[in-house]
mmCIF file of C-alpha atoms in Angstrom:
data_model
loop_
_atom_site.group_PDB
_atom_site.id
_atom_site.type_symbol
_atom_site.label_atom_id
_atom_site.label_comp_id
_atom_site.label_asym_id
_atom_site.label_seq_id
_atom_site.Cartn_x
_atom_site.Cartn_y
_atom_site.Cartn_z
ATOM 1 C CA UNK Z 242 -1.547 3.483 -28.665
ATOM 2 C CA UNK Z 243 -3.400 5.707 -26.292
ATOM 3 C CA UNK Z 244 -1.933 8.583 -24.895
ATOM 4 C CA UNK Z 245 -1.487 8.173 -20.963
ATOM 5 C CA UNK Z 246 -4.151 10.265 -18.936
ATOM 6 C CA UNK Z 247 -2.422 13.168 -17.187
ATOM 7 C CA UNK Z 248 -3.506 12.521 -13.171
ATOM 8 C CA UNK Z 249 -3.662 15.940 -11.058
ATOM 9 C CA UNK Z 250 -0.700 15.328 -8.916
ATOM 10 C CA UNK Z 251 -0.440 14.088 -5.684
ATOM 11 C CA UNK Z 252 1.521 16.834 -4.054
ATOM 12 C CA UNK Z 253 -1.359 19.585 -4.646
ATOM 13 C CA UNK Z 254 -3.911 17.460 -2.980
ATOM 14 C CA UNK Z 255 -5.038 19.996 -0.505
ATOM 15 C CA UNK Z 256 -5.025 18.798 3.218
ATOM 16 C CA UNK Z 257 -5.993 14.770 3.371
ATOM 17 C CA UNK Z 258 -2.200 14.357 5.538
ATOM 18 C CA UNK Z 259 -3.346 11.377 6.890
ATOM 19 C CA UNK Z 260 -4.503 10.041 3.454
ATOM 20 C CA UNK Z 261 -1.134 10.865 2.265
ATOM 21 C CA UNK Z 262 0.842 9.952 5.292
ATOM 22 C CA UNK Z 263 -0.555 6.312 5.261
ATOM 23 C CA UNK Z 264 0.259 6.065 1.654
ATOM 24 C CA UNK Z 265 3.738 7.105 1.969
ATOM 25 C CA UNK Z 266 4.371 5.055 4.788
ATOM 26 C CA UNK Z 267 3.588 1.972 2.835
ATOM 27 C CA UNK Z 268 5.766 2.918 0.048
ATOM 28 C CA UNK Z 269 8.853 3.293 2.417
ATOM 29 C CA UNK Z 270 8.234 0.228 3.959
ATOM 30 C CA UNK Z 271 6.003 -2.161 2.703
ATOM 31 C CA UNK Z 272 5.735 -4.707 5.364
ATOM 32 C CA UNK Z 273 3.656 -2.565 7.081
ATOM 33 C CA UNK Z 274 1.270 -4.312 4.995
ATOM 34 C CA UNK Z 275 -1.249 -2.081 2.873
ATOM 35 C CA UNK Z 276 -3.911 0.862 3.778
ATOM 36 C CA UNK Z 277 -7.779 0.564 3.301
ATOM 37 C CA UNK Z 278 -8.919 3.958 2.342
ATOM 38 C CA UNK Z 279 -12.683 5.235 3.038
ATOM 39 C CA UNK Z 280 -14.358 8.080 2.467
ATOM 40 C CA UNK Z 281 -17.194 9.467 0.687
ATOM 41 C CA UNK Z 282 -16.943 10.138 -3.228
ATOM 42 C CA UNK Z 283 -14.942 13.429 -4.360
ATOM 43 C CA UNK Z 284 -12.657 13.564 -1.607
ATOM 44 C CA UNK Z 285 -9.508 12.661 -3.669
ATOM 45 C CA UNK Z 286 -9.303 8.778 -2.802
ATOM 46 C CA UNK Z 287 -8.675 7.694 -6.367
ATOM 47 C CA UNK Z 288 -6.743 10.589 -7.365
ATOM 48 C CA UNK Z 289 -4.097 10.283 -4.971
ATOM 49 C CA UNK Z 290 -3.383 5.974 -5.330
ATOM 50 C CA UNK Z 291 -3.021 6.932 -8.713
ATOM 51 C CA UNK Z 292 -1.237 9.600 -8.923
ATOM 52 C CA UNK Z 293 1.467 7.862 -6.842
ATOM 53 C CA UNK Z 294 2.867 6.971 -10.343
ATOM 54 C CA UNK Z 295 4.365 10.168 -10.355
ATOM 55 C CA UNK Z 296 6.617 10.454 -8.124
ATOM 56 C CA UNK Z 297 7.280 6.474 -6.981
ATOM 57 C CA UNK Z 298 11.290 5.808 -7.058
ATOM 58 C CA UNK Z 299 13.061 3.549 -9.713
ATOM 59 C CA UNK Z 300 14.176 -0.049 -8.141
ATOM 60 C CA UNK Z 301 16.283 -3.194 -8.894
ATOM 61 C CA UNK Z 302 15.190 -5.939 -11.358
ATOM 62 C CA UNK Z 303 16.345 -8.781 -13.083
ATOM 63 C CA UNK Z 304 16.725 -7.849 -16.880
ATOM 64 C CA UNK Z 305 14.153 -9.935 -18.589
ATOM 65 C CA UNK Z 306 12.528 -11.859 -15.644
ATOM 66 C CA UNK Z 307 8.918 -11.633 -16.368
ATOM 67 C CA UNK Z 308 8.337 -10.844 -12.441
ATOM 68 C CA UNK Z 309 10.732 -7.994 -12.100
ATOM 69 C CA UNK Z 310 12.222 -10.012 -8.943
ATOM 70 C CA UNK Z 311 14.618 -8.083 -6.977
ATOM 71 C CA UNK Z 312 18.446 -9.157 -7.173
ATOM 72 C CA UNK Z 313 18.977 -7.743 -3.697
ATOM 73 C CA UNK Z 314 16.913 -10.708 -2.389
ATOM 74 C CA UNK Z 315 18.957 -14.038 -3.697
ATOM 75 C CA UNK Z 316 15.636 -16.053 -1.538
ATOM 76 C CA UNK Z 317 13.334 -14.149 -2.914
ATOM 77 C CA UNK Z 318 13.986 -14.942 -6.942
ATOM 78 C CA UNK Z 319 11.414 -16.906 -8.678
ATOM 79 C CA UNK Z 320 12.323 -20.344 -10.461
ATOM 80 C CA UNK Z 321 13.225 -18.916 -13.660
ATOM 81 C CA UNK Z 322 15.814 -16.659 -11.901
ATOM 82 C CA UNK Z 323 16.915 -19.638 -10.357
ATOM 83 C CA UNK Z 324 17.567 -21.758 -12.506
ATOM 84 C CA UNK Z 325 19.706 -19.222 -14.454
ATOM 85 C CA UNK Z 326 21.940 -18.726 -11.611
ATOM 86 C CA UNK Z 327 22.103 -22.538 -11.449
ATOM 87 C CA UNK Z 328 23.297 -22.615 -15.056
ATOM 88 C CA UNK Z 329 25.717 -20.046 -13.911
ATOM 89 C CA UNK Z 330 24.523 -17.195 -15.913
ATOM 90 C CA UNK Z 331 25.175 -13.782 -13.855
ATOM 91 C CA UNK Z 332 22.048 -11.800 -13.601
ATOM 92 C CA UNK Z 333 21.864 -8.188 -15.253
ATOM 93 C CA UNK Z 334 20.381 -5.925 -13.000
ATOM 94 C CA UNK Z 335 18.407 -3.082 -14.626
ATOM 95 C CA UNK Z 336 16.420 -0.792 -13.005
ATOM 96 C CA UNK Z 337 12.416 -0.299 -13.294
ATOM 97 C CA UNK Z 338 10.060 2.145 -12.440
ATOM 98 C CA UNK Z 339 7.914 1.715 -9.727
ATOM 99 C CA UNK Z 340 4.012 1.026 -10.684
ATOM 100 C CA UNK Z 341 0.527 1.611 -9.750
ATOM 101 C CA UNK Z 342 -0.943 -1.703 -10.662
ATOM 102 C CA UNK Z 343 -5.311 -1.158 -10.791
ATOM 103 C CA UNK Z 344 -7.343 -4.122 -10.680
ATOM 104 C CA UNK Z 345 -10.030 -4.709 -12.598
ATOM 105 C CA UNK Z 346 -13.514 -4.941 -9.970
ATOM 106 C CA UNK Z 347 -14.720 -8.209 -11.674
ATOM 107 C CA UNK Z 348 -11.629 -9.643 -11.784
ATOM 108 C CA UNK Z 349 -11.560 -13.530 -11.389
ATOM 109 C CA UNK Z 350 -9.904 -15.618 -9.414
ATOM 110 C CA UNK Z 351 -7.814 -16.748 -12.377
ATOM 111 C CA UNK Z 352 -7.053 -13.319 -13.604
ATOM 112 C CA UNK Z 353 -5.555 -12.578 -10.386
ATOM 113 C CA UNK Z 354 -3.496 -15.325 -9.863
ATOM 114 C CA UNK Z 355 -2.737 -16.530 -13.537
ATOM 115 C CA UNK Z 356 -3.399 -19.826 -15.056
ATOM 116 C CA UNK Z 357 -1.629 -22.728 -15.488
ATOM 117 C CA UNK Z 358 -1.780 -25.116 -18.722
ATOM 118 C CA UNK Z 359 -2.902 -28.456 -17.484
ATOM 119 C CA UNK Z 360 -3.156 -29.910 -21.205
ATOM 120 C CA UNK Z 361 0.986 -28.239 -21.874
ATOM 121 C CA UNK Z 362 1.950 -30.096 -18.340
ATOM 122 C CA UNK Z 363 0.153 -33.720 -19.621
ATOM 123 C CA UNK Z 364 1.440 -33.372 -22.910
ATOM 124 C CA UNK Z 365 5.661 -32.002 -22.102
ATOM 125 C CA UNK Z 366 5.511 -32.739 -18.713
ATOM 126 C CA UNK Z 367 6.825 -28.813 -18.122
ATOM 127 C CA UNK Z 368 4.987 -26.143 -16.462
ATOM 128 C CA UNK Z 369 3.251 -23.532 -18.283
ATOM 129 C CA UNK Z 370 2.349 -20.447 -16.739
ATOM 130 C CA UNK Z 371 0.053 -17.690 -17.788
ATOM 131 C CA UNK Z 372 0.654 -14.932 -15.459
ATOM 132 C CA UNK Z 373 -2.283 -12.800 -13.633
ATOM 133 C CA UNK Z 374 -2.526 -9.569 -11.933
ATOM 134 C CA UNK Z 375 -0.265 -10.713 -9.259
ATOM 135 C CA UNK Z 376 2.742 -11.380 -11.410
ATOM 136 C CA UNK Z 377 2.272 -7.377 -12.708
ATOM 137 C CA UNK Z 378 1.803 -6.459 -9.268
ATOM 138 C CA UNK Z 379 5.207 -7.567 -7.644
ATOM 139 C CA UNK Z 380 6.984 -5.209 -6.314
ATOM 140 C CA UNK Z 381 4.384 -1.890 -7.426
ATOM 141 C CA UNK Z 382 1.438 -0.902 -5.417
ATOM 142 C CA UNK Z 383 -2.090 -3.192 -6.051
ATOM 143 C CA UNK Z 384 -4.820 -0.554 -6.215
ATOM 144 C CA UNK Z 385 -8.543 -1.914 -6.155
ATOM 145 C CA UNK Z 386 -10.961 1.021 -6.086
ATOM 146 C CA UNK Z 387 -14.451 0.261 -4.464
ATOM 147 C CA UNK Z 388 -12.424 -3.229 -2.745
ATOM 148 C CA UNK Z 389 -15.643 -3.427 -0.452
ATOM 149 C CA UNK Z 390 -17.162 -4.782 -3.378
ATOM 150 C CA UNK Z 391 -14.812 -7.607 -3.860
ATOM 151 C CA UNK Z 392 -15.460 -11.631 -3.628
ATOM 152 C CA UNK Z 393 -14.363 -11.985 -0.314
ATOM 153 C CA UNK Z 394 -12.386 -14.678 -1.764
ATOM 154 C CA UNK Z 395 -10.752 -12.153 -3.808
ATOM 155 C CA UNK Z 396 -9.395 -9.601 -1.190
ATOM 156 C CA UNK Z 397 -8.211 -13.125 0.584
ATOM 157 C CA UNK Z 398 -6.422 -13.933 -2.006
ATOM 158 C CA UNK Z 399 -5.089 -10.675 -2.397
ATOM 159 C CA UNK Z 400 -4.386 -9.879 1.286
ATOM 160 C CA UNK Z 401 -2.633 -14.030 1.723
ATOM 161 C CA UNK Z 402 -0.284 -12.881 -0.934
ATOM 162 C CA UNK Z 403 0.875 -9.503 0.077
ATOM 163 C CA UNK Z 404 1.519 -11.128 3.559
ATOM 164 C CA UNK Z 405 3.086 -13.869 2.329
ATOM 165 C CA UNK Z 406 4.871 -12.578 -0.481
ATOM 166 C CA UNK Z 407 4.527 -15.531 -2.718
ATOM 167 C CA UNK Z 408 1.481 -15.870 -5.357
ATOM 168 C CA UNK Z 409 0.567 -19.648 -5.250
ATOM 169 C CA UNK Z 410 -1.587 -21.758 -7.670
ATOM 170 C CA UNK Z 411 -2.529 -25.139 -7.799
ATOM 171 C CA UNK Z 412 -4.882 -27.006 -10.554
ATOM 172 C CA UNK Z 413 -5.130 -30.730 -10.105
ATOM 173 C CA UNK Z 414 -2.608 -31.380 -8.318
ATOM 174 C CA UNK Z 415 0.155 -29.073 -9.927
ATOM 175 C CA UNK Z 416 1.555 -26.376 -8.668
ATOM 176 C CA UNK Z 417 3.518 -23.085 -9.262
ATOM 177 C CA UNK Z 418 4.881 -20.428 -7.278
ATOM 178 C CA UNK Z 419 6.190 -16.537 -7.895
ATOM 179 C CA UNK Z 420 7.010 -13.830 -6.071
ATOM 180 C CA UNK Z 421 3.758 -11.560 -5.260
ATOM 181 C CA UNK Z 422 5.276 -8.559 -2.712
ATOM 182 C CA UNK Z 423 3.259 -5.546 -3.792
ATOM 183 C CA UNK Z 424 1.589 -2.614 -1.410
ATOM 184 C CA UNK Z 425 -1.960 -3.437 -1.860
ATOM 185 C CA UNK Z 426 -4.462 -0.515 -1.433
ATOM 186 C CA UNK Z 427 -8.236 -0.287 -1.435
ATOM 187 C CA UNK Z 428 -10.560 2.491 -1.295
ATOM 188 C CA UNK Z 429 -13.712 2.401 -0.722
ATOM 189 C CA UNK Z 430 -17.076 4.139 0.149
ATOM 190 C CA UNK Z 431 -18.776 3.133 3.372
ATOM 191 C CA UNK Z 432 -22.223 3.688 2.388
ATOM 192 C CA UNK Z 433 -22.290 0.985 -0.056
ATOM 193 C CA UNK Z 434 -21.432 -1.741 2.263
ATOM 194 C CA UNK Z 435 -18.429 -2.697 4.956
ATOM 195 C CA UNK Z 436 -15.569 -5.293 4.818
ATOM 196 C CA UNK Z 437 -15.688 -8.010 7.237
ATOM 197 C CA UNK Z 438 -13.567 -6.895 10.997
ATOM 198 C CA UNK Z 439 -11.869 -10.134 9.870
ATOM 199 C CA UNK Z 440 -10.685 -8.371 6.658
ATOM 200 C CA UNK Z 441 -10.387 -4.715 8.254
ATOM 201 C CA UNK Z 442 -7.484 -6.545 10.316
ATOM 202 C CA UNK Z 443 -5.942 -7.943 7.566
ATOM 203 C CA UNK Z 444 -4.787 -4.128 6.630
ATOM 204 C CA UNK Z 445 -2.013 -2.352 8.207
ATOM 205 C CA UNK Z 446 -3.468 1.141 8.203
ATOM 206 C CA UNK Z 447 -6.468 2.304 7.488
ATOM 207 C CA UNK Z 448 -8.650 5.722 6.958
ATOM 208 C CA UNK Z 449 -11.273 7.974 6.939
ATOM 209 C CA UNK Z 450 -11.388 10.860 4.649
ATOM 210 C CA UNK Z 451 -13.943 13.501 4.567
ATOM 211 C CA UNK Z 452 -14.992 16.472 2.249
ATOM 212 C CA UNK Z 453 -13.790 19.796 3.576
ATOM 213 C CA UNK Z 454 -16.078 21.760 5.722
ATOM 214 C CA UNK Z 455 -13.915 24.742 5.427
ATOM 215 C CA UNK Z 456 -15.060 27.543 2.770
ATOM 216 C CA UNK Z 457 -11.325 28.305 3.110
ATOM 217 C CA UNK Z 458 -10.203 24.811 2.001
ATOM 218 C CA UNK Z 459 -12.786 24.011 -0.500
ATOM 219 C CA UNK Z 460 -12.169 27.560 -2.246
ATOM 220 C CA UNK Z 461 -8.326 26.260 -2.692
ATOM 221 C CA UNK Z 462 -10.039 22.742 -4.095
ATOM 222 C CA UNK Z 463 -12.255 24.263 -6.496
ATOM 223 C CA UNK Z 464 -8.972 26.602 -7.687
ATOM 224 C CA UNK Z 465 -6.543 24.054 -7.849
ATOM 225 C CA UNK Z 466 -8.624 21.502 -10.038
ATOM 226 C CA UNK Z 467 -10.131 24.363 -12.375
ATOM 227 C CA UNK Z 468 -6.316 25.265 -12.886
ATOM 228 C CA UNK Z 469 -5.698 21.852 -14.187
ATOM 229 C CA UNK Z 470 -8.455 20.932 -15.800
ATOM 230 C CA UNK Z 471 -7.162 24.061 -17.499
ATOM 231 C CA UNK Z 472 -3.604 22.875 -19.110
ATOM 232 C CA UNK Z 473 -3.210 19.662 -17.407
ATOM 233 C CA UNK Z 474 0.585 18.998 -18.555
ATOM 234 C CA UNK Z 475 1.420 22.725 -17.288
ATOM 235 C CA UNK Z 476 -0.103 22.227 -14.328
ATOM 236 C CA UNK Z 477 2.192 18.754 -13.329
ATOM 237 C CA UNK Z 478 4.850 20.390 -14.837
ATOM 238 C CA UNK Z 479 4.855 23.041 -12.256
ATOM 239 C CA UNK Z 480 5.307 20.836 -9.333
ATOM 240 C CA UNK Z 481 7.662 18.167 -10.859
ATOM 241 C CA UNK Z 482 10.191 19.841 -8.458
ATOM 242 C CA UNK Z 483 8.525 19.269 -5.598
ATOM 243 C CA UNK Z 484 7.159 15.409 -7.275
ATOM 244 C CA UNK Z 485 11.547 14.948 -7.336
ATOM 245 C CA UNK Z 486 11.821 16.191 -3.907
ATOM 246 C CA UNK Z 487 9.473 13.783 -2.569
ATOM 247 C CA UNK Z 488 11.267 10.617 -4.660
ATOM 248 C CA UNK Z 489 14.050 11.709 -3.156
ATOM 249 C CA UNK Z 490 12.321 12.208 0.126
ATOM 250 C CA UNK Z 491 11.292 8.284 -0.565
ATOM 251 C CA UNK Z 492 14.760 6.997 -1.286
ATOM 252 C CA UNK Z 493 16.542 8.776 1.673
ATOM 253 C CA UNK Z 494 13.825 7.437 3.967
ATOM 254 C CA UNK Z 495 14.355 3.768 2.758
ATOM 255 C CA UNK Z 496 18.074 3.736 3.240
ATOM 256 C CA UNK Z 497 17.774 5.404 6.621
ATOM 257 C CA UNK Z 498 14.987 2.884 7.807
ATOM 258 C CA UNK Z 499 17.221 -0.025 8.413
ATOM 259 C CA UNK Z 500 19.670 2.287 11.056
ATOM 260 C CA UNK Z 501 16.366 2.951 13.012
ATOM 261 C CA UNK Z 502 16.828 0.734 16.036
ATOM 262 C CA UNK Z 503 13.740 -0.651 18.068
ATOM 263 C CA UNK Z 504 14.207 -0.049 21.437
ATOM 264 C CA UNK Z 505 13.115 -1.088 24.355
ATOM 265 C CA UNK Z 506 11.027 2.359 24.819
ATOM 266 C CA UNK Z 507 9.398 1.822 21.614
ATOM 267 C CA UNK Z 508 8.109 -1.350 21.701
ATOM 268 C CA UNK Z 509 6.511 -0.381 25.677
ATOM 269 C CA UNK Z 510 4.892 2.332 23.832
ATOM 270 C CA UNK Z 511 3.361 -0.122 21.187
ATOM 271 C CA UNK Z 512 2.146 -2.324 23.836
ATOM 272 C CA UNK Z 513 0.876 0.122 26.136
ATOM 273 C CA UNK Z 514 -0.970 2.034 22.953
ATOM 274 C CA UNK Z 515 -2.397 -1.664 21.999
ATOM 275 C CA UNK Z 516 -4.027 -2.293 25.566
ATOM 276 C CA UNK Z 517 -5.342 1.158 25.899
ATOM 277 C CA UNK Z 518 -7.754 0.319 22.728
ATOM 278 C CA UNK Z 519 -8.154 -3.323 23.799
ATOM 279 C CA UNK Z 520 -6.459 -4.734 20.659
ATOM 280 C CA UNK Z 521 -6.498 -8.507 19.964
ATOM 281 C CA UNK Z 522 -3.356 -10.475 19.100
ATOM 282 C CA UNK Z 523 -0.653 -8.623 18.161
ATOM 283 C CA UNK Z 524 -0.864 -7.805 14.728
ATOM 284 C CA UNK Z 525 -1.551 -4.137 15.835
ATOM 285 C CA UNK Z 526 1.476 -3.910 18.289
ATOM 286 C CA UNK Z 527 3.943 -5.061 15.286
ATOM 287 C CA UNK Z 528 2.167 -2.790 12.597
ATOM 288 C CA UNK Z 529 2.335 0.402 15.301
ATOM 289 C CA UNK Z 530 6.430 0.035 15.320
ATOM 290 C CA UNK Z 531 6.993 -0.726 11.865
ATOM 291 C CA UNK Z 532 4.558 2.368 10.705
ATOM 292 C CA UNK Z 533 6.192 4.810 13.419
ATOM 293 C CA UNK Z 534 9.884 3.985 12.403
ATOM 294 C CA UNK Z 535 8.991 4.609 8.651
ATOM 295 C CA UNK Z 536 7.546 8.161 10.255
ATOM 296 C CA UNK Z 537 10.548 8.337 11.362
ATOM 297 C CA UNK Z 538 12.416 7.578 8.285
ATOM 298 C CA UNK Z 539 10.680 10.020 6.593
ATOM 299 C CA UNK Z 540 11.190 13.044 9.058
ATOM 300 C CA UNK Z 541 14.954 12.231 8.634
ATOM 301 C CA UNK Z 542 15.514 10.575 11.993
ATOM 302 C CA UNK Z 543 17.357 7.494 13.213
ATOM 303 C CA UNK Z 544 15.034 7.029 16.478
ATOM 304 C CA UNK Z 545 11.705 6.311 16.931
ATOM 305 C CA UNK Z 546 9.867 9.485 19.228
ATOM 306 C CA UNK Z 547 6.359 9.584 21.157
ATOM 307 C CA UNK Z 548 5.513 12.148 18.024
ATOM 308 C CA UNK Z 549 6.044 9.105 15.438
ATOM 309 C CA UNK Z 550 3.397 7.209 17.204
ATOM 310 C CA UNK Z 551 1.356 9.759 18.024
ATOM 311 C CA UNK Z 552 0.990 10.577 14.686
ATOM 312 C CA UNK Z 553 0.321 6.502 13.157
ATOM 313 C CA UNK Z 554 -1.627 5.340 16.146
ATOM 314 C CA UNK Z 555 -4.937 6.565 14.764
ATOM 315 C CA UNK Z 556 -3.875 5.074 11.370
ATOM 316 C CA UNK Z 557 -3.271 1.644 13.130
ATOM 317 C CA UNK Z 558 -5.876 1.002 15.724
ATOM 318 C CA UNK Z 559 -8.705 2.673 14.678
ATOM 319 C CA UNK Z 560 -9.969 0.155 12.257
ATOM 320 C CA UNK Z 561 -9.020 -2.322 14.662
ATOM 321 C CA UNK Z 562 -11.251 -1.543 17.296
ATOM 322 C CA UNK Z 563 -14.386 -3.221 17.964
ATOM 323 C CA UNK Z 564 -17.641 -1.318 17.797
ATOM 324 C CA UNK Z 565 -21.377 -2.169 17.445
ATOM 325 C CA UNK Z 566 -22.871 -2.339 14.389
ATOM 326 C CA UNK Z 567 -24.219 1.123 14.104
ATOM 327 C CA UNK Z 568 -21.505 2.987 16.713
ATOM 328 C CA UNK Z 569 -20.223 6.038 14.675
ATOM 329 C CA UNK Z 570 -17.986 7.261 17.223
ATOM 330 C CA UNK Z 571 -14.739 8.725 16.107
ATOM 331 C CA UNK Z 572 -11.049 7.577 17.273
ATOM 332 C CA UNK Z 573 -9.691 9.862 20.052
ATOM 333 C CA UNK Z 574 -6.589 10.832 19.194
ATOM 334 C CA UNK Z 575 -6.538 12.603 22.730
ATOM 335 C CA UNK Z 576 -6.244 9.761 24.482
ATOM 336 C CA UNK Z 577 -3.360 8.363 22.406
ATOM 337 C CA UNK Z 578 -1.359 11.427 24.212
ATOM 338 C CA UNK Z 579 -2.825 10.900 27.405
ATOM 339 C CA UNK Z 580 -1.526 7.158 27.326
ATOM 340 C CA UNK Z 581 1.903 7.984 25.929
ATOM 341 C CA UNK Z 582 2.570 11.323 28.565
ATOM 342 C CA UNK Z 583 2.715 8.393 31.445
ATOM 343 C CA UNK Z 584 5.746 6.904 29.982
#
C-alpha cells in the first residue's frame, strides 16, 4: 500500500482569507451549497481543498452502512438503513472521519453516480447497486480540480445532487436512490475557459485568488514551502496544535449555528445587499444569510452583525453578477458598506 502524501497544511497558507474563509464556511454549514475557486496556477488552490483532510472534524455514521448515512437524520437514511430499523435492529453509531473526496477529470457519468445491474434485477428481481463517486462523497467534501473542464452534464449532475441531497439513477426503467449530501468544490483556472452564468449560480460562494504582489508576502511563500519541502512530517507536525484548534474551532461553530436566530434586521440586509447588485431570484438573498450566520458561528457569536455580511457579500454576489463578455472589473467591496451604513 502506498504511503499517504504529506499535504503542506492548510493553516500556513499565507494570506488567501477569503480562499480560506469560503472553505470553512462550507464545512460549518453545508447548505450554503459549495465554493467555485479561481485563480491562476501556484496560488495554493489545490493545496488548500486538500489539505482540508487535516484538520476536518470526526462525525456520526451508521456502523457498516456502505453510505456512512448520518443517524441524527432518521429521513435522511438510505434503504438499507431502513430496512434494518424495520427489522428492528438498533443502529450502532460509530464515528468517521471527515473526507476530501477528488474526482477523477474524465470521470463518467456512471462513475459518478454508480451503476445498477440490469441483468441481477431480470434475473432475482432485487436491486443491485454498484456505487460511484457520489456514494464516497456523502457527507465529505467533492473536490474536482480544473471543474471548468467538466461535461456540463457532469457538474449538473454533481451540482442536482449536492442541492438535493439524494444521488438518483435510473436504467430502463429501474431505479435507485442514496443519500449524496457532500460540500462540492471546484477550482479552476480562468484562462482555460469559463463555466456557464447558469452554472456560476449554481455555487454558493465563489472566488478569485491571485499570486502575491508583495515582495513581503512572497518572501514568507518561498520560506514556508522550502521549509517543508524540507522535512515534510516535521513541518505538519509543528502546527498540529493550531490544525486541533481549528477542528475544534469547526465543532464549536456547528453547535452554536443552530442558536443563531435570523432576524428581521438580517434578512433586510440580505435583500437590500441583493438589489444593490441587481441579483436575480433569490438564490443569492438565501445563500448571503446562511454564509453570514456561519461567519458568525465561527467568530463565536449568537447574532448575525453588518461585519458578517460585510465580510461574505463579495463571496456571494460577485459571481452572480452579470457582466459582458470581456468586462474585467472587480467587485466593490466599498459599496457593500456604503449600502449596509443606511440601515
Amino acid at each position: 500500500m502506498a504511503e499517504m502524501q504529506t499535504l503542506f497544511p492548510f493553516v500556513r497558507i499565507v494570506k488567501q482569507d477569503k480562499m480560506k474563509r469560503a472553505l470553512l464556511l462550507n464545512v460549518v454549514d453545508p447548505s450554503i451549497g459549495g465554493v467555485l475557486i479561481k485563480g491562476e496556477k501556484g496560488t495554493a488552490k489545490s493545496t488548500a481543498v486538500r489539505s482540508m483532510a487535516q484538520f476536518l472534524p470526526a462525525r456520526p455514521a451508521v456502523k457498516g452502512c456502505a453510505y456512512r448515512c448520518d443517524p441524527r437524520y432518521p429521513k435522511r437514511l438510505c434503504a438499507d438503513c431502513q430496512a434494518r430499523i424495520a427489522a428492528g435492529e438498533e443502529l450502532e453509531t460509530v464515528k468517521v472521519p471527515m473526507k476530501v473526496i477528488e474526482l477523477p477529470l474524465n470521470a463518467t457519468e456512471d462513475r459518478v453516480s454508480g451503476t445498477l445491474d440490469l441483468e441481477y434485477v431480470l434475473k432475482t428481481g432485487k436491486k443491485k447497486f454498484e456505487p460511484g463517486v457520489l456514494a464516497s462523497a456523502n457527507g465529505n467534501i467533492l473536490y474536482v480540480d480544473e471543474i471548468n473542464l467538466l461535461d456540463d452534464h457532469i457538474i449538473d449532475l454533481l451540482l442536482d445532487s449536492a442541492a438535493m441531497g439524494v444521488n438518483y439513477v435510473e436504467r430502463e426503467g429501474v431505479s435507485f436512490s442514496h443519500p449524496a449530501r457532500f460540500v462540492l468544490v471546484g477550482t479552476m483556472n480562468p484562462e482555460e475557459g469559463n463555466l456557464r452564468p447558469q452554472l456560476l449560480d449554481r455555487f454558493g460562494l465563489s472566488v478569485e485568488v491571485e499570486g502575491e504582489d508583495s515582495i513581503t508576502t512572497r518572501t514568507e511563500v518561498i520560506k514556508r514551502r522550502l521549509a517543508f519541502d524540507a522535512d515534510p512530517e516535521a513541518y505538519v507536525d509543528s502546527c498540529k496544535d493550531e490544525l486541533k484548534a481549528l477542528t475544534k474551532q469547526i465543532e464549536q461553530a456547528r453547535k452554536l449555528i443552530t442558536e443563531i436566530p435570523v432576524d428581521d434586521n438580517a434578512v433586510t440586509m440580505a435583500a437590500k445587499l441583493s438589489m444593490k447588485f441587481s441579483m436575480e431570484g433569490h438564490r443569492s438573498d438565501i445563500t448571503l444569510i446562511r454564509a453570514a450566520r456561519a461567519n458568525a458561528a465561527l467568530a463565536g457569536r449568537k447574532e448575525i452583525t453588518k461585519d458578517d455580511m460585510k465580510d461574505v457579500a463579495a463571496l456571494v454576489l460577485a459571481h452572480r453578477i452579470k457582466r459582458n463578455a470581456f468586462d474585467k472589473t472587480k467587485f466593490d467591496e466599498s459599496e457593500v458598506t456604503e449600502c449596509l451604513a443606511r440601515m
